[in-house]
């Protein structure tokens, strides 16, 4: 098992912190956003910052389930770092004139459902579930979305910000895959029985009903913006390759489930999309007011470097 | 509320009185032929807080009056209650129990006293038992050493920059476990350009009106300070690392009739004290050991949180993830409501560093402030000593305690004859009044000191084997307590060694301390 030393990693995380105030948000370069890309970029950045924010809440739930104090502290930092990424991405949106006043980008209905699920049930999920889903989201973020963004946008401040975000994400992925392998230890039949028990959990089923349409909607949004589907394939393959590089990793049933699911998501011709796309359409009919106000953790997002 | 002696005419008078009386001990004192030795006495007490003054009272009551009390402060007596005058400072134990049984006070104004009233009680003790003459103020002890040949201890002090020496047949360490303010080791703490205040050294001249204030620390002091700051400051941000268990405080003003009753019928106050004592003893079953009562206490605390905090996310942030009792249980009715005021916010992001303008947290935001309040408690010596302590054959106590402090019955250490510790290793209570424990220590020390003085002994030194066996049993018992259940707290060393708490009921501790058995000691003649 390609183990990493978590204590060393925690020290590295602590010594690699950065703040929005480290960046000159008024530096020249904002004008390099062309008017014809502005609308698409606004939608892309909005999806991106929400993925970061949803990931942040996932790490908060994982901190509660961490088997030791070091991993718990690492996840506490990752929770904050994903929030920092969302904040920094909002600051870029502000710089590019995409936000009015203190407003947050509007989350789509699938995001709202996912936020609601995270708020109510994520703390009850075993580490295995979020510990295998989050790496998938992060690898998609790191391997596809961010690279795409940097290809499309030449604003130097954007590059400066994503250099920092990428460095954070590299540490996140290191820990993510270490934990996935850790979760694959133990007798296979025990892992399998535990997985079956979790899959049957109604809270998880509700989570899947929120998560699957969200991924589909986001994939469609992103591809509509010009992201090549091959990028997503590459990201899924990377997840499979790294997650399955060791016997322990491959023995983790959740790795198998998530990587199979990733294949379905990027294969537009798969039957999987019929019911999930139907769910996307169905979700359009859910009135947002039915969900009530957003949880207060969402309101902690800010593009302001100082408070 | 907060009373600093210079601002209070009554207390100021007492400080002047104790300062003026210093050096005019009614007892005859032996002036040393050597100019280096300031004075000598049968008993040197280091510290003039509850433990030091209580020691002097019990010694006096036992007929031992050749006493010197060395106090490092120039602000008179009172120890932690003299230093902790921050807004909202109060005791978590009911006043009738947080006072000496041999000096009851019928006049407590409320069930849980504020620091000013407790300090007044301490001043009252000095007056009532005429202790002023024993006090030597501004004597900061820099080291003590045992002279085996002569059978006495010498204490070196720093008196306003001048080195002095005192000699005593016996020494009582009563400097207190919570006496040195502790600032957290946050990078950049010295760079902050605004005002910094520590809870144990409050700046009463600073006006919080209209200020942006950051509070670091949500322990026992933090939960008392925050509600008061929220009333004054324009904006308060509370930085929390770990939420603690908070239980409601059953606080109420004492009716006049009760004070009258206690004055006219002292037995009624004694009965109430006994009732409070038994009630607190029962809490040991919840907070010291993991039992069904522990779950009940956690449920009570969660219900308190649910009742006061409606927002799910804030409730999550404030919900502890360790067994109740593992860390100090917090007692407050107004902490949660204060956090939800419009001008207050709880911040749980990890702190990255302190910048010149404020605090940077890991979500990338710099929170800017005019003033930072550190409610970060005290340096608790688990393994060191407050100053060098040299025993027989030059042995150094801080060397011996490197891997964790240990003593016999918390009060004596083998190799350091005639030295008595108050609040020594494994004497901390988690559920009952500290003064109950102190009283047991004081009476044990009186027995020891009397044995030494009456027997004209050079030394009374606990046997190493006795101490070793005592601690082996102590650590075995501690391993089954909530304190050792996995959380990080100031009760434990970094290695998880518990040199702080006593693993049992207060009555068990009192029984342990009731009798000094000469067989446990080696007599040096």
PDB file of N, CA and C in Angstrom, chain A residues 17 20 22 57 60 64 72 80 84 87 119-120 123 296-297 300 304-307, chain B residues 235 311-313 316-317 321 349-352 360 362-368 486:
ATOM      1  N   UNK A  17      -0.774  27.180   4.162  1.00  0.00           N
ATOM      2  CA  UNK A  17      -2.015  27.954   4.135  1.00  0.00           C
ATOM      3  C   UNK A  17      -1.831  29.264   3.358  1.00  0.00           C
ATOM      4  N   UNK A  20      -7.120  34.864   0.925  1.00  0.00           N
ATOM      5  CA  UNK A  20      -7.555  35.698  -0.209  1.00  0.00           C
ATOM      6  C   UNK A  20      -6.810  37.031  -0.212  1.00  0.00           C
ATOM      7  N   UNK A  22      -3.821  37.473   0.210  1.00  0.00           N
ATOM      8  CA  UNK A  22      -2.490  37.355  -0.422  1.00  0.00           C
ATOM      9  C   UNK A  22      -2.543  37.727  -1.913  1.00  0.00           C
ATOM     10  N   UNK A  57     -18.524  20.691   2.607  1.00  0.00           N
ATOM     11  CA  UNK A  57     -19.463  20.140   3.598  1.00  0.00           C
ATOM     12  C   UNK A  57     -19.240  18.626   3.748  1.00  0.00           C
ATOM     13  N   UNK A  60     -16.495  18.154   6.112  1.00  0.00           N
ATOM     14  CA  UNK A  60     -16.942  18.410   7.489  1.00  0.00           C
ATOM     15  C   UNK A  60     -17.572  17.137   8.064  1.00  0.00           C
ATOM     16  N   UNK A  64     -16.081  14.126  11.226  1.00  0.00           N
ATOM     17  CA  UNK A  64     -16.812  13.487  12.345  1.00  0.00           C
ATOM     18  C   UNK A  64     -16.564  11.984  12.400  1.00  0.00           C
ATOM     19  N   UNK A  72      -8.782  13.437  11.481  1.00  0.00           N
ATOM     20  CA  UNK A  72      -9.884  14.360  11.808  1.00  0.00           C
ATOM     21  C   UNK A  72      -9.436  15.809  11.571  1.00  0.00           C
ATOM     22  N   UNK A  80     -12.134  23.522   5.458  1.00  0.00           N
ATOM     23  CA  UNK A  80     -11.863  24.963   5.342  1.00  0.00           C
ATOM     24  C   UNK A  80     -11.226  25.295   3.989  1.00  0.00           C
ATOM     25  N   UNK A  84     -12.315  27.791   1.139  1.00  0.00           N
ATOM     26  CA  UNK A  84     -11.414  28.845   0.642  1.00  0.00           C
ATOM     27  C   UNK A  84     -11.434  28.872  -0.893  1.00  0.00           C
ATOM     28  N   UNK A  87     -14.581  30.459  -1.928  1.00  0.00           N
ATOM     29  CA  UNK A  87     -14.474  31.905  -1.688  1.00  0.00           C
ATOM     30  C   UNK A  87     -13.622  32.573  -2.764  1.00  0.00           C
ATOM     31  N   UNK A 119     -26.930  18.614   4.531  1.00  0.00           N
ATOM     32  CA  UNK A 119     -27.252  19.248   5.804  1.00  0.00           C
ATOM     33  C   UNK A 119     -27.935  18.275   6.761  1.00  0.00           C
ATOM     34  N   UNK A 120     -28.786  17.450   6.207  1.00  0.00           N
ATOM     35  CA  UNK A 120     -29.584  16.576   7.082  1.00  0.00           C
ATOM     36  C   UNK A 120     -28.936  15.230   7.368  1.00  0.00           C
ATOM     37  N   UNK A 123     -23.782  13.688   7.985  1.00  0.00           N
ATOM     38  CA  UNK A 123     -23.066  13.314   9.211  1.00  0.00           C
ATOM     39  C   UNK A 123     -23.367  11.879   9.636  1.00  0.00           C
ATOM     40  N   UNK A 296     -27.494  27.518   7.180  1.00  0.00           N
ATOM     41  CA  UNK A 296     -26.652  28.685   7.483  1.00  0.00           C
ATOM     42  C   UNK A 296     -25.198  28.467   7.080  1.00  0.00           C
ATOM     43  N   UNK A 297     -24.747  27.200   6.915  1.00  0.00           N
ATOM     44  CA  UNK A 297     -23.355  27.000   6.506  1.00  0.00           C
ATOM     45  C   UNK A 297     -23.111  27.536   5.099  1.00  0.00           C
ATOM     46  N   UNK A 300     -21.957  31.192   4.945  1.00  0.00           N
ATOM     47  CA  UNK A 300     -20.581  31.534   5.344  1.00  0.00           C
ATOM     48  C   UNK A 300     -19.685  31.796   4.137  1.00  0.00           C
ATOM     49  N   UNK A 304     -15.207  38.330   0.017  1.00  0.00           N
ATOM     50  CA  UNK A 304     -14.433  39.426   0.620  1.00  0.00           C
ATOM     51  C   UNK A 304     -13.207  38.873   1.341  1.00  0.00           C
ATOM     52  N   UNK A 305     -12.015  39.358   1.009  1.00  0.00           N
ATOM     53  CA  UNK A 305     -10.804  38.827   1.653  1.00  0.00           C
ATOM     54  C   UNK A 305     -10.736  39.138   3.150  1.00  0.00           C
ATOM     55  N   UNK A 306     -11.398  40.212   3.575  1.00  0.00           N
ATOM     56  CA  UNK A 306     -11.359  40.560   5.006  1.00  0.00           C
ATOM     57  C   UNK A 306     -12.786  40.666   5.540  1.00  0.00           C
ATOM     58  N   UNK A 307     -12.919  40.415   6.814  1.00  0.00           N
ATOM     59  CA  UNK A 307     -14.243  40.522   7.436  1.00  0.00           C
ATOM     60  C   UNK A 307     -14.114  41.282   8.739  1.00  0.00           C
TER      61      UNK A 307
ATOM     62  N   UNK B 235     -18.771  44.474  17.584  1.00  0.00           N
ATOM     63  CA  UNK B 235     -18.760  43.192  16.880  1.00  0.00           C
ATOM     64  C   UNK B 235     -17.869  42.211  17.636  1.00  0.00           C
ATOM     65  N   UNK B 311     -30.742  26.926  15.304  1.00  0.00           N
ATOM     66  CA  UNK B 311     -30.115  26.680  14.006  1.00  0.00           C
ATOM     67  C   UNK B 311     -29.322  25.371  14.014  1.00  0.00           C
ATOM     68  N   UNK B 312     -29.593  24.510  13.026  1.00  0.00           N
ATOM     69  CA  UNK B 312     -29.002  23.167  13.016  1.00  0.00           C
ATOM     70  C   UNK B 312     -27.479  23.201  12.875  1.00  0.00           C
ATOM     71  N   UNK B 313     -26.991  24.084  12.003  1.00  0.00           N
ATOM     72  CA  UNK B 313     -25.543  24.142  11.760  1.00  0.00           C
ATOM     73  C   UNK B 313     -24.816  24.675  12.995  1.00  0.00           C
ATOM     74  N   UNK B 316     -24.669  22.035  15.483  1.00  0.00           N
ATOM     75  CA  UNK B 316     -23.635  21.047  15.128  1.00  0.00           C
ATOM     76  C   UNK B 316     -22.255  21.552  15.541  1.00  0.00           C
ATOM     77  N   UNK B 317     -22.006  22.830  15.278  1.00  0.00           N
ATOM     78  CA  UNK B 317     -20.703  23.406  15.636  1.00  0.00           C
ATOM     79  C   UNK B 317     -20.473  23.388  17.144  1.00  0.00           C
ATOM     80  N   UNK B 321     -17.730  16.228  20.724  1.00  0.00           N
ATOM     81  CA  UNK B 321     -17.623  14.849  20.232  1.00  0.00           C
ATOM     82  C   UNK B 321     -16.762  14.009  21.175  1.00  0.00           C
ATOM     83  N   UNK B 349     -13.479  27.732  11.853  1.00  0.00           N
ATOM     84  CA  UNK B 349     -12.392  27.407  10.920  1.00  0.00           C
ATOM     85  C   UNK B 349     -11.080  27.374  11.688  1.00  0.00           C
ATOM     86  N   UNK B 350     -10.167  26.492  11.320  1.00  0.00           N
ATOM     87  CA  UNK B 350      -8.877  26.480  12.022  1.00  0.00           C
ATOM     88  C   UNK B 350      -8.154  27.822  11.847  1.00  0.00           C
ATOM     89  N   UNK B 351      -7.516  28.269  12.903  1.00  0.00           N
ATOM     90  CA  UNK B 351      -6.743  29.520  12.815  1.00  0.00           C
ATOM     91  C   UNK B 351      -5.429  29.212  12.126  1.00  0.00           C
ATOM     92  N   UNK B 352      -5.106  30.007  11.092  1.00  0.00           N
ATOM     93  CA  UNK B 352      -3.823  29.842  10.414  1.00  0.00           C
ATOM     94  C   UNK B 352      -2.769  30.673  11.133  1.00  0.00           C
ATOM     95  N   UNK B 360      -6.196  35.262  10.640  1.00  0.00           N
ATOM     96  CA  UNK B 360      -6.453  34.592   9.366  1.00  0.00           C
ATOM     97  C   UNK B 360      -6.846  33.144   9.640  1.00  0.00           C
ATOM     98  N   UNK B 362      -8.377  29.309   8.024  1.00  0.00           N
ATOM     99  CA  UNK B 362      -8.040  28.459   6.874  1.00  0.00           C
ATOM    100  C   UNK B 362      -9.035  28.558   5.725  1.00  0.00           C
ATOM    101  N   UNK B 363     -10.200  29.182   5.930  1.00  0.00           N
ATOM    102  CA  UNK B 363     -11.105  29.361   4.785  1.00  0.00           C
ATOM    103  C   UNK B 363     -10.675  30.569   3.972  1.00  0.00           C
ATOM    104  N   UNK B 364      -9.503  31.161   4.323  1.00  0.00           N
ATOM    105  CA  UNK B 364      -8.883  32.181   3.485  1.00  0.00           C
ATOM    106  C   UNK B 364      -9.261  33.611   3.816  1.00  0.00           C
ATOM    107  N   UNK B 365      -9.975  33.804   4.909  1.00  0.00           N
ATOM    108  CA  UNK B 365     -10.456  35.148   5.235  1.00  0.00           C
ATOM    109  C   UNK B 365      -9.656  35.723   6.413  1.00  0.00           C
ATOM    110  N   UNK B 366      -9.368  37.003   6.330  1.00  0.00           N
ATOM    111  CA  UNK B 366      -8.718  37.677   7.458  1.00  0.00           C
ATOM    112  C   UNK B 366      -9.794  38.426   8.244  1.00  0.00           C
ATOM    113  N   UNK B 367      -9.976  38.032   9.491  1.00  0.00           N
ATOM    114  CA  UNK B 367     -10.977  38.661  10.354  1.00  0.00           C
ATOM    115  C   UNK B 367     -10.256  39.772  11.114  1.00  0.00           C
ATOM    116  N   UNK B 368     -10.671  41.008  10.881  1.00  0.00           N
ATOM    117  CA  UNK B 368      -9.910  42.142  11.422  1.00  0.00           C
ATOM    118  C   UNK B 368     -10.520  42.665  12.724  1.00  0.00           C
ATOM    119  N   UNK B 486      -9.669   9.635  25.755  1.00  0.00           N
ATOM    120  CA  UNK B 486      -9.258   9.923  24.382  1.00  0.00           C
ATOM    121  C   UNK B 486      -9.272  11.371  23.953  1.00  0.00           C
TER     122      UNK B 486
END
